[in-house]
Amino acid sequence: QVQLQESGPGLVKPSETLSLTCTVSGDSITTSYWSWIRKSPGKGLEWLGHVSYSGGTSYNPSFKGRVTMALDTSKNQFSLKLTSVTAADTAIYHCARHVRFYCGSVGYYPLDYWGQGTLVTVSS
Amino acid sequence: DIVMTQSPLSLPVTPGEPASISCRSSQSLLHTSGCHYLNWYLQKPGQSPQLLIYLASNRAPGVPDRFSGSGSGTDFTLKISRVEAEDVGVYYCMQAQQTPWTFGQGTKVEIK
């Protein structure tokens, strides 16, 4: 059974960097794509971006260069860093795995397994 | 960004009765592959979201056949043929046609 678990500080000061780690069990991070999604009262669910099995990334332009994602294959983990945080970044942060299906011969990668989420509050 | 709009936002249901949720996108979700890049998720109370439907009409493995997805272009529907008590939670549609991927606001389904 695939399981994902987020970890990191629950409180971050304004202007500082939010750092989270997702530990994956039951699958290797070298075999799929991995995303970060957050849920806040003001904006609902937001996709922040994903990192591929090879370390390639795709980010949501809304975060204007503040976001970085990376793999740590030695620990089967992947990470999120969000810089220059404000109160608007207060949210529950989820990590998630992409599963591969096909449309004809074209691969399609929706999110399937999600972590339970971790609440990060931005406050001084 | 593609805007996803769900309706209704709240849906009281009676066990054994059908239920339907609508999702509209601000742009067509038809991909050049010929499929519609639309997913449905259910977040049960206290749990993380689970994938129900992918490519608009395909049930994910393990999803009961009372759940079905349909639609094309910009209009999509999730139907539950006979609601069970375990189906309560918040349902989200999500588009993967264009980055950034975006979600609907969510539809809260609760038992009457």
mmCIF file of C-alpha atoms in Angstrom:
data_model
loop_
_atom_site.group_PDB
_atom_site.id
_atom_site.type_symbol
_atom_site.label_atom_id
_atom_site.label_comp_id
_atom_site.label_asym_id
_atom_site.label_seq_id
_atom_site.Cartn_x
_atom_site.Cartn_y
_atom_site.Cartn_z
ATOM 1 C CA GLN A 1 0.000 0.000 0.000
ATOM 2 C CA VAL A 2 1.360 3.387 -1.025
ATOM 3 C CA GLN A 3 1.577 5.924 1.790
ATOM 4 C CA LEU A 4 2.750 9.514 1.824
ATOM 5 C CA GLN A 5 3.501 11.538 4.953
ATOM 6 C CA GLU A 6 4.220 15.243 5.104
ATOM 7 C CA SER A 7 6.536 16.686 7.760
ATOM 8 C CA GLY A 8 7.936 20.072 8.646
ATOM 9 C CA PRO A 9 7.404 23.117 10.864
ATOM 10 C CA GLY A 10 3.801 23.994 11.582
ATOM 11 C CA LEU A 11 4.642 27.663 12.152
ATOM 12 C CA VAL A 12 6.682 29.900 9.863
ATOM 13 C CA LYS A 13 7.353 33.613 10.273
ATOM 14 C CA PRO A 14 6.413 36.098 7.538
ATOM 15 C CA SER A 15 9.144 36.637 4.931
ATOM 16 C CA GLU A 16 10.844 33.348 5.853
ATOM 17 C CA THR A 17 10.969 30.047 3.931
ATOM 18 C CA LEU A 18 8.438 27.251 4.327
ATOM 19 C CA SER A 19 10.137 23.850 4.031
ATOM 20 C CA LEU A 20 8.264 20.541 3.906
ATOM 21 C CA THR A 21 9.257 16.953 3.207
ATOM 22 C CA CYS A 22 7.115 14.112 1.927
ATOM 23 C CA THR A 23 8.198 10.590 2.860
ATOM 24 C CA VAL A 24 6.943 7.901 0.502
ATOM 25 C CA SER A 25 6.488 4.241 1.380
ATOM 26 C CA GLY A 26 5.217 1.428 -0.802
ATOM 27 C CA ASP A 27 6.621 2.961 -3.996
ATOM 28 C CA SER A 28 9.854 4.403 -5.306
ATOM 29 C CA ILE A 29 10.015 8.100 -6.076
ATOM 30 C CA THR A 30 12.125 7.207 -9.115
ATOM 31 C CA THR A 31 9.091 5.726 -10.875
ATOM 32 C CA SER A 32 6.528 8.526 -11.035
ATOM 33 C CA TYR A 33 5.665 12.209 -10.729
ATOM 34 C CA TRP A 34 5.051 13.829 -7.343
ATOM 35 C CA SER A 35 3.039 16.932 -6.562
ATOM 36 C CA TRP A 36 2.362 19.435 -3.807
ATOM 37 C CA ILE A 37 -1.160 20.802 -3.346
ATOM 38 C CA ARG A 38 -2.470 23.121 -0.669
ATOM 39 C CA LYS A 39 -5.895 23.934 0.687
ATOM 40 C CA SER A 40 -6.709 27.285 2.203
ATOM 41 C CA PRO A 41 -10.021 28.865 3.205
ATOM 42 C CA GLY A 42 -9.554 31.703 0.758
ATOM 43 C CA LYS A 43 -8.476 29.836 -2.361
ATOM 44 C CA GLY A 44 -9.618 26.227 -1.960
ATOM 45 C CA LEU A 45 -7.332 23.609 -3.492
ATOM 46 C CA GLU A 46 -4.244 24.934 -5.330
ATOM 47 C CA TRP A 47 -1.706 22.857 -7.219
ATOM 48 C CA LEU A 48 1.784 24.217 -6.484
ATOM 49 C CA GLY A 49 3.697 22.031 -8.924
ATOM 50 C CA HIS A 50 5.307 18.669 -9.466
ATOM 51 C CA VAL A 51 8.700 17.017 -9.594
ATOM 52 C CA SER A 52 9.323 14.070 -11.896
ATOM 53 C CA TYR A 53 11.124 10.810 -11.266
ATOM 54 C CA SER A 54 14.178 12.318 -12.971
ATOM 55 C CA GLY A 55 14.089 15.549 -10.968
ATOM 56 C CA GLY A 56 12.467 17.710 -13.626
ATOM 57 C CA THR A 57 9.932 20.219 -12.345
ATOM 58 C CA SER A 58 6.809 22.111 -13.371
ATOM 59 C CA TYR A 59 5.572 24.931 -11.151
ATOM 60 C CA ASN A 60 2.389 26.973 -10.892
ATOM 61 C CA PRO A 61 3.273 30.444 -12.282
ATOM 62 C CA SER A 62 1.110 31.993 -9.545
ATOM 63 C CA PHE A 63 3.975 31.429 -7.139
ATOM 64 C CA LYS A 64 6.286 33.661 -9.178
ATOM 65 C CA GLY A 65 9.572 31.873 -8.604
ATOM 66 C CA ARG A 66 9.028 31.367 -4.871
ATOM 67 C CA VAL A 67 8.635 27.588 -5.110
ATOM 68 C CA THR A 68 11.268 24.857 -5.454
ATOM 69 C CA MET A 69 10.730 21.087 -5.417
ATOM 70 C CA ALA A 70 13.350 18.354 -5.338
ATOM 71 C CA LEU A 71 13.830 14.612 -4.892
ATOM 72 C CA ASP A 72 16.013 12.861 -2.308
ATOM 73 C CA THR A 73 16.281 9.380 -3.761
ATOM 74 C CA SER A 74 18.474 8.119 -0.899
ATOM 75 C CA LYS A 75 15.602 8.669 1.537
ATOM 76 C CA ASN A 76 12.701 8.118 -0.899
ATOM 77 C CA GLN A 77 11.490 11.631 -0.123
ATOM 78 C CA PHE A 78 10.670 14.770 -2.019
ATOM 79 C CA SER A 79 10.558 18.315 -0.759
ATOM 80 C CA LEU A 80 8.901 21.701 -1.098
ATOM 81 C CA LYS A 81 10.414 25.092 -0.385
ATOM 82 C CA LEU A 82 8.318 28.246 -0.569
ATOM 83 C CA THR A 83 10.161 31.492 0.034
ATOM 84 C CA SER A 84 9.032 34.922 1.235
ATOM 85 C CA VAL A 85 5.860 33.587 2.832
ATOM 86 C CA THR A 86 2.969 35.759 3.951
ATOM 87 C CA ALA A 87 -0.237 35.073 5.856
ATOM 88 C CA ALA A 88 -1.820 34.137 2.519
ATOM 89 C CA ASP A 89 0.395 31.036 2.466
ATOM 90 C CA THR A 90 -1.284 29.658 5.586
ATOM 91 C CA ALA A 91 -2.831 26.388 4.444
ATOM 92 C CA ILE A 92 -2.935 22.625 4.738
ATOM 93 C CA TYR A 93 -0.181 21.297 2.480
ATOM 94 C CA HIS A 94 -0.581 17.874 0.853
ATOM 95 C CA CYS A 95 1.895 15.818 -1.103
ATOM 96 C CA ALA A 96 0.576 13.386 -3.703
ATOM 97 C CA ARG A 97 1.616 10.765 -6.219
ATOM 98 C CA HIS A 98 0.712 10.704 -9.893
ATOM 99 C CA VAL A 99 -0.503 7.426 -11.393
ATOM 100 C CA ARG A 100 -0.200 6.619 -15.086
ATOM 101 C CA PHE A 101 -3.151 5.788 -17.289
ATOM 102 C CA TYR A 102 -3.441 6.011 -21.047
ATOM 103 C CA CYS A 103 -5.581 7.744 -23.614
ATOM 104 C CA GLY A 104 -4.739 5.651 -26.638
ATOM 105 C CA SER A 105 -0.959 5.695 -26.638
ATOM 106 C CA VAL A 106 -0.651 8.954 -24.697
ATOM 107 C CA GLY A 107 0.181 8.757 -21.002
ATOM 108 C CA TYR A 108 -2.074 10.577 -18.550
ATOM 109 C CA TYR A 109 -0.962 11.228 -14.969
ATOM 110 C CA PRO A 110 -3.696 12.192 -12.489
ATOM 111 C CA LEU A 111 -3.040 12.387 -8.761
ATOM 112 C CA ASP A 112 -4.013 9.240 -6.906
ATOM 113 C CA TYR A 113 -2.486 8.757 -3.442
ATOM 114 C CA TRP A 114 -2.349 11.857 -1.229
ATOM 115 C CA GLY A 115 -0.791 12.439 2.174
ATOM 116 C CA GLN A 116 -3.052 13.410 5.072
ATOM 117 C CA GLY A 117 -1.777 16.975 4.896
ATOM 118 C CA THR A 118 0.042 19.217 7.331
ATOM 119 C CA LEU A 119 -1.145 22.611 8.544
ATOM 120 C CA VAL A 120 1.357 25.413 8.100
ATOM 121 C CA THR A 121 0.563 28.728 9.722
ATOM 122 C CA VAL A 122 2.424 31.886 8.744
ATOM 123 C CA SER A 123 2.529 34.231 11.692
ATOM 124 C CA SER A 124 5.022 36.224 13.714
ATOM 125 C CA ASP B 1 -5.704 29.818 -15.738
ATOM 126 C CA ILE B 2 -8.689 27.555 -16.439
ATOM 127 C CA VAL B 3 -11.480 28.287 -13.971
ATOM 128 C CA MET B 4 -13.497 25.314 -12.737
ATOM 129 C CA THR B 5 -17.027 25.985 -11.460
ATOM 130 C CA GLN B 6 -19.013 23.333 -9.594
ATOM 131 C CA SER B 7 -22.695 23.242 -8.742
ATOM 132 C CA PRO B 8 -24.317 22.847 -6.383
ATOM 133 C CA LEU B 9 -21.885 23.713 -3.602
ATOM 134 C CA SER B 10 -24.011 21.829 -1.075
ATOM 135 C CA LEU B 11 -26.022 18.703 -1.806
ATOM 136 C CA PRO B 12 -28.214 17.004 0.798
ATOM 137 C CA VAL B 13 -28.931 13.456 -0.317
ATOM 138 C CA THR B 14 -31.140 10.553 0.693
ATOM 139 C CA PRO B 15 -29.506 7.104 0.890
ATOM 140 C CA GLY B 16 -30.590 4.953 -2.020
ATOM 141 C CA GLU B 17 -31.428 7.952 -4.180
ATOM 142 C CA PRO B 18 -29.339 9.239 -7.120
ATOM 143 C CA ALA B 19 -27.181 12.364 -6.944
ATOM 144 C CA SER B 20 -25.484 14.520 -9.550
ATOM 145 C CA ILE B 21 -22.767 17.187 -9.463
ATOM 146 C CA SER B 22 -21.938 19.525 -12.318
ATOM 147 C CA CYS B 23 -18.525 20.924 -13.226
ATOM 148 C CA ARG B 24 -17.906 23.566 -15.882
ATOM 149 C CA SER B 25 -14.544 24.724 -17.176
ATOM 150 C CA SER B 26 -13.736 28.130 -18.654
ATOM 151 C CA GLN B 27 -11.977 26.430 -21.597
ATOM 152 C CA SER B 28 -12.395 23.125 -23.379
ATOM 153 C CA LEU B 29 -10.693 20.199 -21.648
ATOM 154 C CA LEU B 30 -10.392 18.205 -24.877
ATOM 155 C CA HIS B 31 -6.756 17.251 -25.372
ATOM 156 C CA THR B 32 -5.130 16.551 -28.738
ATOM 157 C CA SER B 33 -5.054 12.900 -27.648
ATOM 158 C CA GLY B 34 -8.848 12.864 -28.040
ATOM 159 C CA CYS B 35 -9.588 12.552 -24.328
ATOM 160 C CA HIS B 36 -10.925 15.074 -21.862
ATOM 161 C CA TYR B 37 -8.426 15.867 -19.113
ATOM 162 C CA LEU B 38 -10.863 16.022 -16.207
ATOM 163 C CA ASN B 39 -10.728 14.176 -12.880
ATOM 164 C CA TRP B 40 -13.095 13.812 -9.945
ATOM 165 C CA TYR B 41 -11.979 13.426 -6.330
ATOM 166 C CA LEU B 42 -13.771 12.728 -3.064
ATOM 167 C CA GLN B 43 -12.426 13.949 0.254
ATOM 168 C CA LYS B 44 -14.185 12.030 3.015
ATOM 169 C CA PRO B 45 -14.254 13.569 6.498
ATOM 170 C CA GLY B 46 -10.853 13.270 8.145
ATOM 171 C CA GLN B 47 -9.248 11.734 5.046
ATOM 172 C CA SER B 48 -7.170 12.922 2.141
ATOM 173 C CA PRO B 49 -8.747 13.195 -1.330
ATOM 174 C CA GLN B 50 -9.160 9.995 -3.321
ATOM 175 C CA LEU B 51 -9.340 9.658 -7.087
ATOM 176 C CA LEU B 52 -12.771 8.571 -8.321
ATOM 177 C CA ILE B 53 -12.834 9.333 -12.057
ATOM 178 C CA TYR B 54 -10.079 10.171 -14.563
ATOM 179 C CA LEU B 55 -10.275 11.248 -18.203
ATOM 180 C CA ALA B 56 -13.857 12.391 -17.505
ATOM 181 C CA SER B 57 -15.477 8.974 -17.535
ATOM 182 C CA ASN B 58 -13.065 6.275 -16.341
ATOM 183 C CA ARG B 59 -13.477 4.890 -12.841
ATOM 184 C CA ALA B 60 -10.239 4.576 -10.886
ATOM 185 C CA PRO B 61 -9.364 1.071 -9.634
ATOM 186 C CA GLY B 62 -11.473 0.029 -6.672
ATOM 187 C CA VAL B 63 -14.149 2.699 -7.158
ATOM 188 C CA PRO B 64 -17.693 1.298 -6.920
ATOM 189 C CA ASP B 65 -19.684 1.212 -10.161
ATOM 190 C CA ARG B 66 -22.397 3.419 -8.651
ATOM 191 C CA PHE B 67 -20.052 6.317 -9.515
ATOM 192 C CA SER B 68 -19.969 7.473 -13.138
ATOM 193 C CA GLY B 69 -18.551 10.444 -14.986
ATOM 194 C CA SER B 70 -19.678 11.977 -18.241
ATOM 195 C CA GLY B 71 -19.403 15.112 -20.317
ATOM 196 C CA SER B 72 -17.354 16.787 -22.982
ATOM 197 C CA GLY B 73 -15.891 20.129 -23.938
ATOM 198 C CA THR B 74 -16.530 22.354 -20.948
ATOM 199 C CA ASP B 75 -19.443 20.577 -19.214
ATOM 200 C CA PHE B 76 -18.991 17.528 -17.024
ATOM 201 C CA THR B 77 -21.103 15.564 -14.562
ATOM 202 C CA LEU B 78 -20.443 13.138 -11.746
ATOM 203 C CA LYS B 79 -23.360 10.851 -10.931
ATOM 204 C CA ILE B 80 -23.953 8.525 -8.035
ATOM 205 C CA SER B 81 -26.663 6.040 -8.989
ATOM 206 C CA ARG B 82 -27.646 5.183 -5.419
ATOM 207 C CA VAL B 83 -26.055 7.168 -2.631
ATOM 208 C CA GLU B 84 -24.678 5.298 0.345
ATOM 209 C CA ALA B 85 -23.838 6.760 3.754
ATOM 210 C CA GLU B 86 -20.108 6.307 3.077
ATOM 211 C CA ASP B 87 -20.304 8.673 0.078
ATOM 212 C CA VAL B 88 -20.504 11.793 2.247
ATOM 213 C CA GLY B 89 -17.705 14.302 1.900
ATOM 214 C CA VAL B 90 -16.524 16.997 -0.467
ATOM 215 C CA TYR B 91 -16.311 16.244 -4.178
ATOM 216 C CA TYR B 92 -13.871 18.151 -6.395
ATOM 217 C CA CYS B 93 -13.372 18.280 -10.120
ATOM 218 C CA MET B 94 -9.894 19.054 -11.394
ATOM 219 C CA GLN B 95 -8.594 19.867 -14.867
ATOM 220 C CA ALA B 96 -5.248 18.663 -16.153
ATOM 221 C CA GLN B 97 -5.572 20.007 -19.692
ATOM 222 C CA GLN B 98 -3.333 22.994 -19.009
ATOM 223 C CA THR B 99 -0.933 23.977 -16.286
ATOM 224 C CA PRO B 100 -1.490 25.210 -13.709
ATOM 225 C CA TRP B 101 -3.885 22.382 -12.889
ATOM 226 C CA THR B 102 -6.949 23.835 -11.200
ATOM 227 C CA PHE B 103 -9.763 22.566 -9.001
ATOM 228 C CA GLY B 104 -13.425 23.366 -8.568
ATOM 229 C CA GLN B 105 -14.593 24.899 -5.290
ATOM 230 C CA GLY B 106 -15.923 21.595 -4.033
ATOM 231 C CA THR B 107 -19.428 20.201 -3.476
ATOM 232 C CA LYS B 108 -20.272 19.095 0.042
ATOM 233 C CA VAL B 109 -22.492 16.010 0.018
ATOM 234 C CA GLU B 110 -24.277 15.173 3.237
ATOM 235 C CA ILE B 111 -27.076 12.869 4.260
ATOM 236 C CA LYS B 112 -30.476 14.501 4.779
#
